[in-house]
Coordinates of C-alpha atoms in Angstrom, one line a residue:
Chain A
X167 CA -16.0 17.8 -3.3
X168 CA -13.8 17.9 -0.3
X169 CA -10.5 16.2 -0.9
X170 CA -10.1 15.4 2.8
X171 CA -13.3 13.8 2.9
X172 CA -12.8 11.5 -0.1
X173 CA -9.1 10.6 1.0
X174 CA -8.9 6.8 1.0
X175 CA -12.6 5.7 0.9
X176 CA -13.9 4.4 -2.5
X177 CA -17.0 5.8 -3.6
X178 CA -18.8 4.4 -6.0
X179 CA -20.6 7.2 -7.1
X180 CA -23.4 6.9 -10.4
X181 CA -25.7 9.0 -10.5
X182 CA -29.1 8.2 -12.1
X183 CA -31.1 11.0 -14.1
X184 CA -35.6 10.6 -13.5
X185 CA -37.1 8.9 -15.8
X186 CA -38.6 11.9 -17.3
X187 CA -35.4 12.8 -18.4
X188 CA -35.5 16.2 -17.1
X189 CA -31.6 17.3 -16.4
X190 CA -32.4 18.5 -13.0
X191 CA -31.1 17.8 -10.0
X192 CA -33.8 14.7 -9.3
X193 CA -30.7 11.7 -9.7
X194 CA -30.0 9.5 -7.5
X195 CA -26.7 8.0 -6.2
X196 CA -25.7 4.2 -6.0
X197 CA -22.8 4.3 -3.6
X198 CA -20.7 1.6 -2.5
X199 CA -19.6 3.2 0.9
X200 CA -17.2 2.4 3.9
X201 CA -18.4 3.2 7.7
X202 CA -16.9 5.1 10.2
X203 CA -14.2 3.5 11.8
X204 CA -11.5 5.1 14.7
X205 CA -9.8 8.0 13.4
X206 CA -6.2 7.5 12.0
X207 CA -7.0 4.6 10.3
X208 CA -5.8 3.3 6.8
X209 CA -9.2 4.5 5.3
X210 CA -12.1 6.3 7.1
X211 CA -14.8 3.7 7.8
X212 CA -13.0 0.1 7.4
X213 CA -11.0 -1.7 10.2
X214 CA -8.8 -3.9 10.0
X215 CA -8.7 -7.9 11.7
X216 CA -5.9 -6.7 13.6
X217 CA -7.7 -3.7 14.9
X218 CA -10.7 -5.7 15.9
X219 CA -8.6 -8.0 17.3
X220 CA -7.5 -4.9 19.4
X221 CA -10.6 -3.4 20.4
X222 CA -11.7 -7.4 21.5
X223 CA -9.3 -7.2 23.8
X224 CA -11.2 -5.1 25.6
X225 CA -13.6 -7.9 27.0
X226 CA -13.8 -8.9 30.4
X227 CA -13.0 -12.9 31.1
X228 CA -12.8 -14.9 34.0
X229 CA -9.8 -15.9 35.5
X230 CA -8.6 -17.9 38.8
X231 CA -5.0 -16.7 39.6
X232 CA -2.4 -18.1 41.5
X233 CA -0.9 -15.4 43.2
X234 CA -1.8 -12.3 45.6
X235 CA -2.2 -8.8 44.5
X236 CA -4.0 -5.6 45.7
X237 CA -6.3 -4.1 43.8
X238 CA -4.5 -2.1 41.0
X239 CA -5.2 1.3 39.7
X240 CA -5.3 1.7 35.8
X241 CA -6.4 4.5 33.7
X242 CA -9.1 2.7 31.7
X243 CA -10.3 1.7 35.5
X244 CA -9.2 -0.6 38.6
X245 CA -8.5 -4.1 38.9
X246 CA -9.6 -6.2 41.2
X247 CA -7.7 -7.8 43.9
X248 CA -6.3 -11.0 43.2
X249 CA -5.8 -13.6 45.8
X250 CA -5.0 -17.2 44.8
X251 CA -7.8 -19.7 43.9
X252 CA -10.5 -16.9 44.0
X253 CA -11.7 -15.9 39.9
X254 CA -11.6 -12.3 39.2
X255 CA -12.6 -10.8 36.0
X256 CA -10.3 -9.1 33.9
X257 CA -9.6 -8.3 30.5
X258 CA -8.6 -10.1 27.7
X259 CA -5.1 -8.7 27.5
X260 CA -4.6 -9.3 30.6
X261 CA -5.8 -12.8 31.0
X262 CA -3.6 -13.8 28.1
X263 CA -0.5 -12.1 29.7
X264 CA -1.1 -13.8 32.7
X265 CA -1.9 -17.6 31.5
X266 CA 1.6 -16.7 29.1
X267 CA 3.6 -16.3 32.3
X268 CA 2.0 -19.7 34.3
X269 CA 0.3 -17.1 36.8
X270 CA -3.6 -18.0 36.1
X271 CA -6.0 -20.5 34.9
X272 CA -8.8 -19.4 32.8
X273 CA -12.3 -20.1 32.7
X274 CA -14.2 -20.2 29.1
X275 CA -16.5 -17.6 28.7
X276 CA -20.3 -19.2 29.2
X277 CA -21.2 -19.1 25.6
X278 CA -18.3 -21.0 24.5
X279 CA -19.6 -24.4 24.9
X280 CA -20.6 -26.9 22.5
X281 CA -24.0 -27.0 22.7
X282 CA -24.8 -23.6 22.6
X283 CA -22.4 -23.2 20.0
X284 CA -24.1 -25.7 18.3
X285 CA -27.7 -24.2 18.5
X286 CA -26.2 -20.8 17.2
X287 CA -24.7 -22.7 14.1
X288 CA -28.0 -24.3 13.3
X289 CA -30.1 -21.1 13.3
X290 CA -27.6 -19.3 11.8
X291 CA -27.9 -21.8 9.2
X292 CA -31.3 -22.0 9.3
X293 CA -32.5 -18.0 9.0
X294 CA -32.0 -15.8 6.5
X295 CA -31.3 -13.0 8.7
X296 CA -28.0 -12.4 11.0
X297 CA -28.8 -14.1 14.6
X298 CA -27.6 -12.0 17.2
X299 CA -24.2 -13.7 18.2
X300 CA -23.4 -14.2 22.6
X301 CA -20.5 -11.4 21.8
X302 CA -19.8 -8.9 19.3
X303 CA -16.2 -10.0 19.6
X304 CA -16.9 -14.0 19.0
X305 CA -14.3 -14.6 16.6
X306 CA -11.5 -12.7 17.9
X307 CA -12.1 -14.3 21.7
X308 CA -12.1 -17.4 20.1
X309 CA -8.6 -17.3 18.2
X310 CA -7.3 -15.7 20.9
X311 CA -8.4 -18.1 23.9
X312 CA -8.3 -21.0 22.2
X313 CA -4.6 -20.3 20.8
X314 CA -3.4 -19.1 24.2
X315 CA -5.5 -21.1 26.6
X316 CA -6.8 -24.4 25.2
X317 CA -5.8 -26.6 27.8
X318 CA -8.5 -24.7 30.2
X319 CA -11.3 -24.6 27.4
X320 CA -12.6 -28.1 27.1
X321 CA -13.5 -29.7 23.2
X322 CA -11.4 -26.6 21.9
X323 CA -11.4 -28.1 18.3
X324 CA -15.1 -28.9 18.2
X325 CA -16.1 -25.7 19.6
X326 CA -13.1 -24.0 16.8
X327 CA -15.4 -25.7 13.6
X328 CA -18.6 -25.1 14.9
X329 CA -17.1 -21.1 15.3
X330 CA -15.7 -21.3 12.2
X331 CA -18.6 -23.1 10.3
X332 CA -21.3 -20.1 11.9
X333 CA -18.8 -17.9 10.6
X334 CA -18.6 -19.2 7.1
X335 CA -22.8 -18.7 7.2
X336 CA -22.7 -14.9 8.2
X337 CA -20.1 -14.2 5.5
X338 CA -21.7 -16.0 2.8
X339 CA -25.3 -14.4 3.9
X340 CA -23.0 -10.9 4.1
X341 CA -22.1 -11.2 0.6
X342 CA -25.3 -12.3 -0.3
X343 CA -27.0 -8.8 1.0
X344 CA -24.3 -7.4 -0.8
X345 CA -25.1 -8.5 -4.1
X346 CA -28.7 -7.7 -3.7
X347 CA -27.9 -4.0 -2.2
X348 CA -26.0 -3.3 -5.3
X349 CA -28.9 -5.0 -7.6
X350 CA -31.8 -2.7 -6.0
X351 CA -29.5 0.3 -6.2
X352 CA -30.8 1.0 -2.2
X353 CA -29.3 4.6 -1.7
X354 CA -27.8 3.0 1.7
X355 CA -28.3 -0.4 3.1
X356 CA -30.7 0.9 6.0
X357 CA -31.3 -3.0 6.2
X358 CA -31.3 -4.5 10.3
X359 CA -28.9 -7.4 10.5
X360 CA -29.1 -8.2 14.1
X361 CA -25.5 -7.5 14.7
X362 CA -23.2 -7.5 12.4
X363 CA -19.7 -7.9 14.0
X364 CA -17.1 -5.1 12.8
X365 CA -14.6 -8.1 12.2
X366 CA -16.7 -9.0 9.4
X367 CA -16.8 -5.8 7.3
X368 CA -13.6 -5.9 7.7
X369 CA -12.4 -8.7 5.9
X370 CA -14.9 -7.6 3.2
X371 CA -12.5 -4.3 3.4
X372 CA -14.4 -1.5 1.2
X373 CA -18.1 -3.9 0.3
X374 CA -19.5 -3.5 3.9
X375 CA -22.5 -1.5 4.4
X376 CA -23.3 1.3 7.3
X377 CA -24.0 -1.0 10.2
X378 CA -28.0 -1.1 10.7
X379 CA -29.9 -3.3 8.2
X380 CA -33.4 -4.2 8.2
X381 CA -33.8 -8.3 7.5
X382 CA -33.4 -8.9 3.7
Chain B
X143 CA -0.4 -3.0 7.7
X144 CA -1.6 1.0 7.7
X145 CA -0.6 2.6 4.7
X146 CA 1.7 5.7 4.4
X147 CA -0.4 8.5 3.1
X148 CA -4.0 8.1 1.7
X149 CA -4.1 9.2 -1.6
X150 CA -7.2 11.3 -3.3
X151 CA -10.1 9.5 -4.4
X152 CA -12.0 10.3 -7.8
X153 CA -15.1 12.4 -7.8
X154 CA -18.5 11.2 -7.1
X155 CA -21.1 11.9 -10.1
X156 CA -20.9 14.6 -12.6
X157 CA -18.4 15.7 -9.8
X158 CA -14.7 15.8 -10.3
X159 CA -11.7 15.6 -7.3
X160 CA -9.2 18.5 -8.7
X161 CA -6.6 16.5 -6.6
X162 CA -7.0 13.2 -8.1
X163 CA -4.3 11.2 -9.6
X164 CA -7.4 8.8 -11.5
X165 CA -9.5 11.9 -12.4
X166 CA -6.8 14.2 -13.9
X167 CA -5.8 10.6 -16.2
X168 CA -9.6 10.2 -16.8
X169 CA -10.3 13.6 -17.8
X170 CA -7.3 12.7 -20.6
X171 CA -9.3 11.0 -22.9
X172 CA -10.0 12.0 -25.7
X173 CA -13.7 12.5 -27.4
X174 CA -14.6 13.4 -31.3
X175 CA -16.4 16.7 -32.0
X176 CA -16.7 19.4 -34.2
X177 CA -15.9 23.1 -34.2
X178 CA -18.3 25.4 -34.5
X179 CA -17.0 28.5 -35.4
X180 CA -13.5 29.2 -37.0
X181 CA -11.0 28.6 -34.7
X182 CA -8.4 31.0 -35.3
X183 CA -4.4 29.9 -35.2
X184 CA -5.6 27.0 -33.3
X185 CA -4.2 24.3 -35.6
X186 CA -0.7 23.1 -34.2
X187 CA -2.9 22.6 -30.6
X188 CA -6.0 21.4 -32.2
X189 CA -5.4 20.4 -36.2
X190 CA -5.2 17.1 -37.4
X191 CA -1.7 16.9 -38.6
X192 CA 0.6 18.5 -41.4
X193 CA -1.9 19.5 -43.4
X194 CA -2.6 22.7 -41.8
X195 CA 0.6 25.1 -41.0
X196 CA 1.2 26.3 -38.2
X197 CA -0.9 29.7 -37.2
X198 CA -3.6 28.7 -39.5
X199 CA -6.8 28.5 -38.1
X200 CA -9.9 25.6 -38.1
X201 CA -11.7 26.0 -40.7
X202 CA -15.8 25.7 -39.3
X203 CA -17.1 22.7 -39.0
X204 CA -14.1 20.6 -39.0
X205 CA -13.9 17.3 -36.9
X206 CA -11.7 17.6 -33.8
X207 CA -10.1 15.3 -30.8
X208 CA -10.0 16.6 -28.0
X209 CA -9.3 15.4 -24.2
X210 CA -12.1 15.4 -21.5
X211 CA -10.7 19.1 -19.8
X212 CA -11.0 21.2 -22.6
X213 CA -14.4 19.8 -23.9
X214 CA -15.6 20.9 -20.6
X215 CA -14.1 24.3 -20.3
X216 CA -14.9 25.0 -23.9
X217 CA -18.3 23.6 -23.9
X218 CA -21.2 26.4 -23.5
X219 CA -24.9 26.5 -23.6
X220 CA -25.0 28.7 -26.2
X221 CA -22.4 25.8 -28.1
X222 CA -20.6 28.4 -30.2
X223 CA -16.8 27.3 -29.9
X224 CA -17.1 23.5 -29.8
X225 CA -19.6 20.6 -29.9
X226 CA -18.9 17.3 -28.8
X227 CA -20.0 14.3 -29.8
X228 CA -20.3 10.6 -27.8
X229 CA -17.3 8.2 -27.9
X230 CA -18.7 5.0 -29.8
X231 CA -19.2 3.1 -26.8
X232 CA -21.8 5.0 -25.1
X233 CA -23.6 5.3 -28.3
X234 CA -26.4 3.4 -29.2
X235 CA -25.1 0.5 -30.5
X236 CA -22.8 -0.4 -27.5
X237 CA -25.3 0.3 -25.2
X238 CA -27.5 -2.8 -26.5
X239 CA -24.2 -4.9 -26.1
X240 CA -23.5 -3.8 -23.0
X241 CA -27.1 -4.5 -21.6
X242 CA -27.3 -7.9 -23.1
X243 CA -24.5 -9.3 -21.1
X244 CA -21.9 -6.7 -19.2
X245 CA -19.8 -9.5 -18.0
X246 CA -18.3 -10.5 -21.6
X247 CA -17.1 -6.8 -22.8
X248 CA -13.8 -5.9 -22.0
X249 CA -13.9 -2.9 -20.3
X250 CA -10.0 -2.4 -20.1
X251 CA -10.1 -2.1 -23.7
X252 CA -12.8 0.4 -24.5
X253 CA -11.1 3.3 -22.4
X254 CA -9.9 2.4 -18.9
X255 CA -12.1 5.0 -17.6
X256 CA -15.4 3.8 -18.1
X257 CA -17.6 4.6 -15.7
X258 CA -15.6 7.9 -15.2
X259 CA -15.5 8.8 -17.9
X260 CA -19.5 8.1 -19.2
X261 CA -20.3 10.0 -15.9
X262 CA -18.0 13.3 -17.2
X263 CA -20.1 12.9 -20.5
X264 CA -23.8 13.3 -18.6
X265 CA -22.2 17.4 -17.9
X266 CA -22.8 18.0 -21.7
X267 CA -26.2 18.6 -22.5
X268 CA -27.4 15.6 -24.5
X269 CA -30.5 14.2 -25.3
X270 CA -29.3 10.7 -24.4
X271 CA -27.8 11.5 -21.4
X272 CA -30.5 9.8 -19.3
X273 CA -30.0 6.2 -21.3
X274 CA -26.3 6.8 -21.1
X275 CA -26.6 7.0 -17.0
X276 CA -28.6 4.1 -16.7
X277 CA -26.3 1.9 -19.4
X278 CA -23.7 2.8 -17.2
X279 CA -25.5 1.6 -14.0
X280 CA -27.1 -1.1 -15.6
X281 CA -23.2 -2.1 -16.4
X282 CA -21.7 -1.8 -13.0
X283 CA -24.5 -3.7 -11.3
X284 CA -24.4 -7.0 -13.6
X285 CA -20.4 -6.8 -12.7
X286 CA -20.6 -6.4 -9.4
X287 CA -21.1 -9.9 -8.5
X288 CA -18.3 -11.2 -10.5
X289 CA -15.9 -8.6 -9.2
X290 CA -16.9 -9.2 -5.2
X291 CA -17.0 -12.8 -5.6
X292 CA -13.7 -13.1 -7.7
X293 CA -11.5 -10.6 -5.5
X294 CA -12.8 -12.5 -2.0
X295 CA -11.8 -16.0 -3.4
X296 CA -8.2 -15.5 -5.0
X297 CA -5.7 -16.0 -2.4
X298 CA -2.2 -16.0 -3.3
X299 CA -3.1 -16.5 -6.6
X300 CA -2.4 -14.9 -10.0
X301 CA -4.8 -12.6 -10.7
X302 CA -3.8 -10.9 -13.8
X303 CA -6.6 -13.1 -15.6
X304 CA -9.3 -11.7 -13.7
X305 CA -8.5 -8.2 -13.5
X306 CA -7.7 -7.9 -17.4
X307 CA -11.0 -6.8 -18.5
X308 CA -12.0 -4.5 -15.5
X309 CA -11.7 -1.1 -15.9
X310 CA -9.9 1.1 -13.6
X311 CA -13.0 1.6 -10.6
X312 CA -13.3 -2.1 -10.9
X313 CA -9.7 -2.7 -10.2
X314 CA -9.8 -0.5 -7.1
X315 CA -12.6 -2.4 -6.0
X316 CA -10.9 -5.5 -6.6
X317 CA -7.9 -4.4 -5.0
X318 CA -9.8 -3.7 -2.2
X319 CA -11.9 -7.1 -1.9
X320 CA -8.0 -8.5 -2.0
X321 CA -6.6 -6.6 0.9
X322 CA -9.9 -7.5 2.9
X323 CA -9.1 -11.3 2.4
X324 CA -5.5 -10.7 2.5
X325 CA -5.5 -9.0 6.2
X326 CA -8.0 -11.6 7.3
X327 CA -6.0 -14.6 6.1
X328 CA -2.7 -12.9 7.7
X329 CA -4.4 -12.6 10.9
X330 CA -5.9 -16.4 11.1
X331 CA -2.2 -17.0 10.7
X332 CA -1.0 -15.1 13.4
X333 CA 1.2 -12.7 11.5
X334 CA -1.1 -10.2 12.4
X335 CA 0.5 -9.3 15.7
X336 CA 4.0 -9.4 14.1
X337 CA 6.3 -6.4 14.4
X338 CA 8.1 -6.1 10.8
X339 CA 9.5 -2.7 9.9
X340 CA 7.8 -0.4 8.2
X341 CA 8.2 -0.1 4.2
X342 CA 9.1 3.9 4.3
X343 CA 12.2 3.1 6.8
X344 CA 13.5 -0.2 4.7
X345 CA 14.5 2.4 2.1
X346 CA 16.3 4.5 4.2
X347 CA 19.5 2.4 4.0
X348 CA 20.4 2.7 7.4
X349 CA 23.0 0.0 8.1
X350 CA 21.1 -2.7 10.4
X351 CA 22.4 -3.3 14.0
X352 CA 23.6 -6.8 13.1
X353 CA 26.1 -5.1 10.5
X354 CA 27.8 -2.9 12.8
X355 CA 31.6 -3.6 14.0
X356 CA 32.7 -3.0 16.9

């Protein structure tokens, strides 16, 4: 077994003779087993919150500014002009940078509204399989513009339970699959979850499944 | 927050990692078994005490302890130098306890190496060796739940109670369900994006800025 390969994943590794009890190579594995994650990372295939949080920033938002700039020329790609009163979208590490230092006002992305936050909650709580959530990034946008930019974000503590309560639901439904992946001994949870946010097999840390999963 | 080195995991199967810190401990343990041929000047490695002096050899058929490594390298098909026997636990009787409720043994107690170890044990030929694998299966699947469940839920707590009776797989999965809430809960709190120095340069001793005259 390749040490390099091994290096700070956890296996899990029992191995299961046939029934006919015939030494051979016929066994199968039950393996408890991390996903790929960016290379460099503490263990090959689980991220952490704070790296999530990283890659969330990513996301474009919507901002009005209130100042004039041309168009600026990044390596990950341009950005916009800004002129004063007109909304430009950006990303998130931007748009927080900017609201820090007074220079913009931010708009809430569409999906962060109380009704349709609301809707998501209750089917969420009422299937048994992942809903597809509006971003893969829900929870990290949501700590992050709420925290930064609440006063542009109106019902900010309504819309931070009903995110947290759809939350809770995914986790516990997570775990759930879990516990029933283990009992079946499935050689790898090929199970389809809708979309399982990376932000949640993280805080699971070395119990989350490869990513696709059929509905359990 | 990333850790300084990532140290060598234990094998997968009837596999083990050379490099291992867990495996090289694992493969320690001892199991009972007999000698199957005279054993010449073996006693002061192999004997059982004073009885023997030293350069005598092992009389055939005498019962032996010996680690997990040298069963292996001495073990054969053709089982002239050694035969080995099954630690009690993975013997019959402990294999009904442990598949009428896994959750109450104390699997710290009966060898730290459990699973490890049992899956070490399916390399000797063995006519049991299929019930053995799926006892030990059996066994990690009932204590799955209580492991995952437990190691998401303490925060900040004392744990020592719950980890008491795991063995030592189970206490790197639990240490690993505890880091996942750990980070989490840091980063709800914000500390997440908090610069604090790293643990390898606190030891250095390096006098801070603040302490510097002049």
């Amino acid at each position: 077994m390749d040490p390099a390969a091994g290096s700070g994943a956890l296996w899990v590794g029992l191995r299961r003779r046939s029934a006919n009890g015939e030494g051979g190579r016929g066994t199968r594995r039950v393996r408890v087993r991390c996903r790929r994650g960016p290379p460099g990372c503490r263990a090959p295939g689980t991220m952490e919150p704070a790296e999530a949080e990283f890659l969330a920033e990513k996301e474009l938002v919507t901002i009005v500014p209130n100042f004039s700039l041309d168009r600026i020329h990044l390596i990950g790609g341009d950005l916009g002009p800004f002129n004063p009163g007109l909304p430009v979208e950006v990303p998130v590490w931007l748009a927080i940078n900017l609201k820090q230092r007074q220079k913009c006002r931010l708009i809430p992305p569409e999906w962060m509204d109380v009704e349709k936050l609301e809707e998501i909650r209750d089917q969420e709580r009422k299937e048994d399989t992942f809903t597809p959530m509006p971003s893969p990034y829900y929870m990290e946008l949501t700590k992050l513009l709420l925290n930064y930019a609440s006063d542009n974000i109106p019902k900010a503590d309504e819309i931070r339970t009903l995110v947290k309560d759809t939350w809770d639901t995914r986790i516990a439904k997570l775990r759930l699959s879990a516990d029933s992946f283990v009992k079946q001994q499935e050689a790898h949870a090929k199970v389809r979850w809708g979309r399982l946010e990376r932000f949640a097999s993280s805080v699971l840390g070395v119990f989350q499944m490869p990513c696709d999963c059929v509905g359990l | 927050m990333s850790e300084a080195y990532f140290p060598v995991g234990p094998g997968l199967g009837l596999e083990e990692n050379f490099l291992s810190l867990d495996d090289i401990l694992m493969s320690q343990e001892k199991l009972p078994g007999r000698a199957e041929s005279t054993l010449p000047r073996l006693a002061f490695a192999l004997g059982q005490g004073a009885g023997a002096g030293s350069g005598d050899s092992i009389p055939e058929g005498s019962k032996l302890e010996i680690p997990l490594w040298l069963a292996k390298g001495l073990h054969d098909s053709k089982r002239r130098i050694i035969s080995m026997e099954l630690p009690k636990i993975y013997k019959e009787a402990w294999r009904t306890v442990f598949s009428a409720d896994a959750n109450v043994v104390d699997l710290h107690k009966m060898g730290p190496y459990y699973y490890g170890f049992g899956s070490q044990l399916l390399n000797f030929d063995n006519p049991e060796n299929p019930e053995i694998a799926q006892t030990i299966l059996q066994t990690f699947i009932s204590r799955f739940r209580r492991i995952m469940d437990s190691s998401q839920n303490a925060y900040n707590e004392d744990t020592s109670a719950l980890v008491a009776r795991l063995d030592e797989l189970e206490r790197a999965l639990f240490r690993a369900g505890q880091k996942g809430l750990n980070d989490f809960q840091c980063w709800e709190k914000g500390q997440a994006s908090q610069i604090t120095a790293s643990s390898l340069v606190q030891n250095y001793g390096k006098r801070k800025f603040t302490d510097m005259d002049g």
